[in-house]
Amino acid sequence: SFRDDDFAFTELKNGWGVLVVSDGAGSAPYARKGAALACKAIIDYFVEHFNDEVNRELESVIVDFERNRASAKSPLATATPYLSAAALNAHQSVANFAANVNKSIDDFHATLSFVLITQLEHCYAFFSFSVGDGPIALLDKQLGWVKPLNQLDVGAYGGGTRFITMPEIFEPSNFQNRFNFELTSALPYVFLMTDGIFDPKFEVEANLNNIEKWKIFMDDLKGANEERIDALDSNKPDHLAKWTNFWSPGNHDDRTLLILS
């Protein structure tokens, strides 16, 4: 049946936050379970392993980088072992479940995108990982700039995306490009979405860099749509879910949209 997406988010004890989205492949019979397992595994990893020592280590390199970007150690280099361990935990969680029920891991194919976020004294830091065709982006609240945090895995044909369930994702030649880091002085909007939102609203990956496209998207979210639904009305939390019911010819994929504002 429909609805193979999943998502999760949490605030860790040391002040970091985690946002996760996964889109189960429509061609995989147990993709919904794969997506759920992947999201849970990311949260579980950071809750268990992102302790005060890791927090101090990362905060130190971020502060040094914020003060002197030219000579400081890259925060991404410090964070990548933890981000990669979280991604591997997601893969292994699905693989273990598949083995336990005597199924192929391919039956659980799912994309995976997550962002690790913290606020320091003078800045906000964002670390990301993704595999698949789900965009992650930071958007200035004054709509002056947009910064995509990942490159999409999109093929020239249907089904050309990649999944966290594929062992080849972890090959060094491909894996390191899946991580990203950004630093901002003020808190922007943070967006994670599956292709059910991306395809009808942005159409092609290049538009994720186009601030005019994001202005149209924000107007849409704020009520410039046929149903006049203000999806960002904090007094009506069900409006975002209602907004995702928009009609778009030929676009019938599952729709998940996480917004940190």
Coordinates of C-alpha atoms in Angstrom, one line a residue:
S1 CA 0.0 0.0 0.0
F2 CA 1.0 3.7 -0.1
R3 CA 3.1 5.7 2.2
D4 CA 6.7 4.3 2.5
D5 CA 8.3 7.5 3.9
D6 CA 9.4 7.9 7.5
F7 CA 11.0 10.6 9.6
A8 CA 12.4 11.2 13.1
F9 CA 13.8 14.1 15.1
T10 CA 15.2 14.6 18.6
E11 CA 17.1 17.0 20.8
L12 CA 20.1 15.4 22.5
K13 CA 21.0 16.1 26.1
N14 CA 24.0 18.3 25.1
G15 CA 21.9 20.7 23.1
W16 CA 22.4 19.2 19.6
G17 CA 19.4 18.4 17.5
V18 CA 18.9 15.7 14.8
L19 CA 16.5 15.6 11.9
V20 CA 16.1 12.5 9.7
V21 CA 14.0 11.7 6.6
S22 CA 13.8 8.4 4.7
D23 CA 11.9 7.5 1.5
G24 CA 11.2 3.8 1.0
A25 CA 11.6 2.7 -2.6
G26 CA 8.2 1.9 -4.2
S27 CA 9.7 -1.1 -5.9
A28 CA 10.8 -2.7 -2.7
P29 CA 8.1 -4.7 -0.9
Y30 CA 9.3 -3.8 2.6
A31 CA 10.5 -0.3 2.0
R32 CA 8.3 1.2 4.6
K33 CA 10.0 -1.0 7.3
G34 CA 13.4 -0.1 5.8
A35 CA 12.7 3.6 6.1
A36 CA 11.5 3.3 9.7
L37 CA 14.5 1.2 10.7
A38 CA 16.9 3.7 9.1
C39 CA 15.4 6.7 10.8
K40 CA 15.3 5.0 14.2
A41 CA 18.9 3.8 13.8
I42 CA 20.2 7.4 13.2
I43 CA 18.4 8.7 16.3
D44 CA 19.6 5.7 18.4
Y45 CA 23.2 6.2 17.4
F46 CA 23.4 9.8 18.3
V47 CA 21.5 9.3 21.6
E48 CA 23.9 6.6 22.6
H49 CA 27.2 7.8 21.2
F50 CA 27.1 11.6 21.0
N51 CA 28.3 12.2 24.6
D52 CA 29.8 15.2 26.3
E53 CA 33.4 14.3 25.1
V54 CA 32.2 14.3 21.5
N55 CA 30.3 17.5 22.1
R56 CA 33.3 19.3 23.5
E57 CA 35.5 18.1 20.6
L58 CA 33.2 19.3 17.9
E59 CA 32.3 22.6 19.6
S60 CA 36.0 23.4 19.9
V61 CA 36.8 22.9 16.2
I62 CA 33.7 24.8 15.2
V63 CA 34.6 27.8 17.4
D64 CA 38.2 27.7 16.0
F65 CA 36.8 27.6 12.5
E66 CA 34.4 30.4 13.1
R67 CA 37.2 32.6 14.4
N68 CA 39.7 31.8 11.6
R69 CA 38.4 29.8 8.7
A70 CA 41.7 30.0 6.7
S71 CA 43.9 28.1 9.1
A72 CA 41.5 26.2 11.4
K73 CA 40.9 22.4 11.1
S74 CA 37.8 21.5 9.2
P75 CA 34.9 20.8 11.5
L76 CA 33.6 18.3 8.8
A77 CA 36.8 16.3 9.1
T78 CA 36.2 16.0 12.8
A79 CA 32.5 15.2 12.5
T80 CA 32.7 12.7 9.6
P81 CA 33.6 9.7 11.7
Y82 CA 30.5 10.2 13.8
L83 CA 28.3 10.9 10.8
S84 CA 29.6 7.9 8.9
A85 CA 29.1 5.7 11.9
A86 CA 25.5 6.8 12.2
A87 CA 24.9 6.0 8.5
L88 CA 26.6 2.6 8.8
N89 CA 24.4 1.9 11.9
A90 CA 21.3 2.6 9.7
H91 CA 22.6 0.2 7.0
Q92 CA 23.4 -2.5 9.5
S93 CA 20.1 -2.1 11.3
V94 CA 18.2 -2.8 8.1
A95 CA 20.6 -5.6 7.1
N96 CA 20.2 -7.3 10.5
F97 CA 16.4 -7.1 10.3
A98 CA 16.4 -8.5 6.8
A99 CA 18.6 -11.4 7.8
N100 CA 16.4 -12.2 10.8
V101 CA 13.3 -12.4 8.7
N102 CA 15.1 -14.3 5.9
K103 CA 14.7 -11.6 3.3
S104 CA 17.0 -9.7 1.0
I105 CA 18.2 -6.3 2.1
D106 CA 17.1 -5.1 -1.4
D107 CA 13.5 -5.7 -0.3
F108 CA 14.0 -2.8 2.2
H109 CA 15.6 -0.2 0.0
A110 CA 15.2 3.4 1.4
T111 CA 16.9 6.7 1.0
L112 CA 18.3 8.5 4.0
S113 CA 19.0 12.2 4.8
F114 CA 19.9 13.6 8.2
V115 CA 21.1 16.8 9.7
L116 CA 23.0 17.3 13.0
I117 CA 22.5 20.9 14.4
T118 CA 23.9 22.9 17.3
Q119 CA 23.8 26.6 18.4
L120 CA 27.0 28.1 19.8
E121 CA 27.5 31.6 21.1
H122 CA 28.0 33.4 17.8
C123 CA 26.8 30.8 15.2
Y124 CA 24.8 27.8 14.2
A125 CA 26.5 24.7 12.8
F126 CA 25.0 22.1 10.5
F127 CA 26.4 18.7 9.6
S128 CA 24.6 16.6 7.0
F129 CA 24.6 13.2 5.3
S130 CA 22.4 12.0 2.5
V131 CA 21.9 9.1 0.1
G132 CA 19.1 9.2 -2.4
D133 CA 17.0 12.0 -4.0
G134 CA 15.8 13.8 -0.9
P135 CA 17.0 17.5 -0.7
I136 CA 18.4 19.1 2.4
A137 CA 18.7 22.9 2.4
L138 CA 19.2 26.0 4.6
L139 CA 17.1 29.0 3.7
D140 CA 17.7 32.5 5.0
K141 CA 14.6 33.7 6.8
Q142 CA 14.8 37.0 4.9
L143 CA 15.0 34.9 1.7
G144 CA 18.3 36.4 0.8
W145 CA 20.1 33.1 0.2
V146 CA 19.8 29.4 0.1
K147 CA 22.4 26.7 0.7
P148 CA 21.6 23.2 -0.4
L149 CA 23.4 20.7 1.9
N150 CA 23.6 17.7 -0.4
Q151 CA 23.8 16.5 -3.9
L152 CA 21.0 14.3 -5.1
D153 CA 21.4 10.8 -6.3
V154 CA 19.4 11.0 -9.5
G155 CA 19.7 8.8 -12.5
A156 CA 18.8 9.4 -16.1
Y157 CA 16.0 6.9 -15.8
G158 CA 13.3 5.9 -13.3
G159 CA 14.8 4.2 -10.2
G160 CA 18.2 5.7 -10.7
T161 CA 18.5 6.8 -7.1
R162 CA 20.7 5.2 -4.5
F163 CA 19.7 3.8 -1.1
I164 CA 21.3 3.4 2.4
T165 CA 20.7 -0.4 1.9
M166 CA 23.3 -0.6 -0.9
P167 CA 26.8 -1.7 0.4
E168 CA 28.5 0.2 -2.4
I169 CA 27.4 3.5 -0.8
F170 CA 30.2 3.0 1.7
E171 CA 33.0 2.7 -0.8
P172 CA 35.5 5.5 -0.2
S173 CA 35.4 6.9 -3.7
N174 CA 31.7 7.6 -3.2
F175 CA 31.1 7.9 0.5
Q176 CA 33.0 11.1 1.4
N177 CA 31.0 13.3 -0.9
R178 CA 27.9 12.5 1.0
F179 CA 28.8 14.8 4.0
N180 CA 28.5 18.5 4.3
F181 CA 29.0 21.3 6.8
E182 CA 27.7 24.9 7.0
L183 CA 28.0 27.7 9.5
T184 CA 25.5 30.5 9.8
S185 CA 25.4 33.6 12.0
A186 CA 21.6 33.4 12.4
L187 CA 19.2 30.4 12.4
P188 CA 17.8 29.8 8.9
Y189 CA 15.0 27.6 8.0
V190 CA 16.2 24.0 7.7
F191 CA 14.3 21.8 5.1
L192 CA 14.4 18.1 4.6
M193 CA 12.0 16.6 2.0
T194 CA 11.3 13.6 0.0
D195 CA 10.8 13.5 -3.8
G196 CA 7.1 13.8 -3.4
I197 CA 7.6 17.4 -2.4
F198 CA 10.8 18.1 -4.4
D199 CA 9.6 16.9 -7.8
P200 CA 6.4 19.0 -8.2
K201 CA 7.7 22.0 -6.4
F202 CA 11.3 22.3 -7.7
E203 CA 11.3 19.9 -10.7
V204 CA 15.1 19.7 -11.1
E205 CA 18.1 19.8 -8.8
A206 CA 19.4 23.1 -10.2
N207 CA 16.4 24.9 -8.9
L208 CA 17.4 24.1 -5.3
N209 CA 20.1 26.8 -5.8
N210 CA 17.6 29.3 -7.2
I211 CA 16.4 31.7 -4.5
E212 CA 13.5 32.8 -6.7
K213 CA 12.2 29.2 -6.7
W214 CA 12.4 29.2 -2.9
K215 CA 10.5 32.5 -2.7
I216 CA 7.7 30.9 -4.7
F217 CA 7.8 27.8 -2.5
M218 CA 7.6 29.9 0.7
D219 CA 4.7 31.9 -0.7
D220 CA 3.0 28.5 -1.4
L221 CA 3.6 27.3 2.1
K222 CA 2.2 30.5 3.5
G223 CA -1.1 30.3 1.7
A224 CA -0.5 31.2 -2.0
N225 CA -2.1 27.9 -3.1
E226 CA -5.5 26.8 -4.3
E227 CA -6.7 25.7 -0.9
R228 CA -5.4 28.9 0.8
I229 CA -3.7 26.7 3.4
D230 CA -1.1 28.5 5.5
A231 CA 1.2 25.5 6.3
L232 CA 3.4 27.5 8.6
D233 CA 0.6 28.7 10.9
S234 CA 1.9 27.6 14.3
N235 CA -1.6 27.8 15.8
K236 CA -2.8 25.1 13.3
P237 CA -0.2 22.3 13.3
D238 CA -2.4 20.1 11.1
H239 CA -2.1 22.6 8.2
L240 CA 1.3 21.3 7.1
A241 CA -0.1 17.9 6.6
K242 CA -3.1 19.3 4.8
W243 CA -0.8 21.3 2.6
T244 CA 1.0 18.2 1.4
N245 CA -2.3 17.0 -0.2
F246 CA -1.8 19.5 -3.0
W247 CA -2.7 18.2 -6.5
S248 CA 0.1 18.0 -9.0
P249 CA -0.5 16.0 -12.3
G250 CA 1.8 13.0 -12.5
N251 CA 3.3 13.5 -9.1
H252 CA 1.9 10.9 -6.8
D253 CA 4.9 10.0 -4.6
D254 CA 4.8 9.9 -0.8
R255 CA 5.3 13.4 0.6
T256 CA 7.4 14.2 3.7
L257 CA 8.6 17.7 4.6
L258 CA 10.5 18.6 7.8
I259 CA 11.0 22.3 8.6
L260 CA 13.0 23.6 11.4
S261 CA 12.3 27.3 11.9

